[in-house]
CSV table of C-alpha atoms in Angstrom, one decimal:
chain,number,residue,atom,x,y,z
A,1,MET,CA,-0.5,9.4,-9.5
A,2,THR,CA,-2.7,7.7,-12.0
A,3,LEU,CA,-6.2,8.7,-12.8
A,4,ARG,CA,-7.6,5.7,-11.0
A,5,THR,CA,-5.8,6.5,-7.7
A,6,LEU,CA,-6.9,10.2,-8.0
A,7,ILE,CA,-10.5,9.1,-8.4
A,8,LEU,CA,-10.3,6.6,-5.5
A,9,ARG,CA,-8.7,9.2,-3.2
A,10,SER,CA,-11.2,11.8,-4.1
A,11,LEU,CA,-14.1,9.4,-3.4
A,12,ARG,CA,-12.6,8.5,-0.1
A,13,PHE,CA,-11.9,12.1,0.9
A,14,HIS,CA,-15.5,13.3,-0.1
A,15,ALA,CA,-17.3,10.2,1.1
A,16,ARG,CA,-19.6,12.0,3.5
A,17,SER,CA,-20.6,14.5,0.8
A,18,HIS,CA,-21.3,11.6,-1.6
A,19,LEU,CA,-23.3,9.7,1.0
A,20,GLY,CA,-25.4,12.8,1.7
A,21,VAL,CA,-26.1,13.3,-2.0
A,22,LEU,CA,-27.0,9.7,-2.4
A,23,LEU,CA,-29.3,9.7,0.6
A,24,GLY,CA,-30.9,13.0,-0.4
A,25,SER,CA,-31.6,11.8,-3.9
A,26,THR,CA,-32.9,8.5,-2.7
A,27,ILE,CA,-35.3,10.2,-0.3
A,28,GLY,CA,-36.4,12.7,-2.9
A,29,SER,CA,-37.1,10.1,-5.5
A,30,ALA,CA,-39.0,8.0,-2.9
A,31,VAL,CA,-41.2,11.0,-2.0
A,32,LEU,CA,-41.9,11.8,-5.7
A,33,ILE,CA,-42.8,8.2,-6.5
A,34,GLY,CA,-45.0,8.0,-3.4
A,35,ALA,CA,-46.8,11.2,-4.4
A,36,LEU,CA,-47.4,9.9,-7.9
A,37,LEU,CA,-48.8,6.6,-6.6
A,38,VAL,CA,-51.1,8.3,-4.1
A,39,GLY,CA,-52.3,10.8,-6.8
A,40,ASP,CA,-53.1,7.9,-9.2
A,41,SER,CA,-55.0,6.1,-6.4
A,42,VAL,CA,-57.0,9.2,-5.5
A,43,ARG,CA,-57.8,10.0,-9.1
A,44,GLY,CA,-59.1,6.4,-9.6
A,45,SER,CA,-61.2,6.4,-6.5
A,46,LEU,CA,-62.7,9.8,-7.3
A,47,ARG,CA,-63.5,8.5,-10.8
A,48,ASP,CA,-65.2,5.4,-9.4
A,49,MET,CA,-67.2,7.5,-6.9
A,50,ALA,CA,-68.3,9.8,-9.7
A,51,LEU,CA,-69.4,7.0,-11.9
A,52,ALA,CA,-71.2,5.3,-9.1
A,53,ARG,CA,-73.1,8.6,-8.4
A,54,LEU,CA,-74.0,9.1,-12.0
A,55,GLY,CA,-75.4,5.6,-12.5
A,56,LYS,CA,-76.6,4.6,-16.0
A,57,ILE,CA,-76.6,8.0,-17.7
A,58,GLU,CA,-76.8,8.0,-21.5
A,59,ALA,CA,-76.8,11.7,-22.2
A,60,ALA,CA,-76.2,15.1,-20.5
A,61,MET,CA,-77.4,18.5,-21.4
A,62,ALA,CA,-75.5,21.7,-20.6
A,63,THR,CA,-78.1,24.4,-20.5
A,64,GLY,CA,-75.9,27.2,-19.1
A,65,ASP,CA,-78.1,29.7,-17.3
A,66,ARG,CA,-81.3,28.8,-19.2
A,67,LEU,CA,-84.3,26.8,-17.9
A,68,PHE,CA,-86.1,23.9,-19.7
A,69,ARG,CA,-89.4,22.1,-19.4
A,70,ALA,CA,-89.9,19.0,-17.3
A,71,GLU,CA,-91.4,17.2,-20.3
A,72,LEU,CA,-88.2,17.6,-22.2
A,73,ALA,CA,-86.8,14.4,-20.6
A,74,THR,CA,-89.7,12.4,-22.0
A,75,ASN,CA,-89.3,13.9,-25.4
A,76,LEU,CA,-85.7,13.0,-25.6
């Protein structure tokens, strides 16, 4: 028995197992690719919505827990 016939007989004998592994890996990769595509789409739409809500903002102030005067906006 040559190496070639050994490989062919092994493939033929374990064909169902090989088919299961092939189908499982195909379905798994399809699910992962779909999740990545949906994640990118959601990220893009959330970014667009956030930019639409912000409008034409030039600057932002992080004040923490402190208050500031209403006239500060005109001074800036």
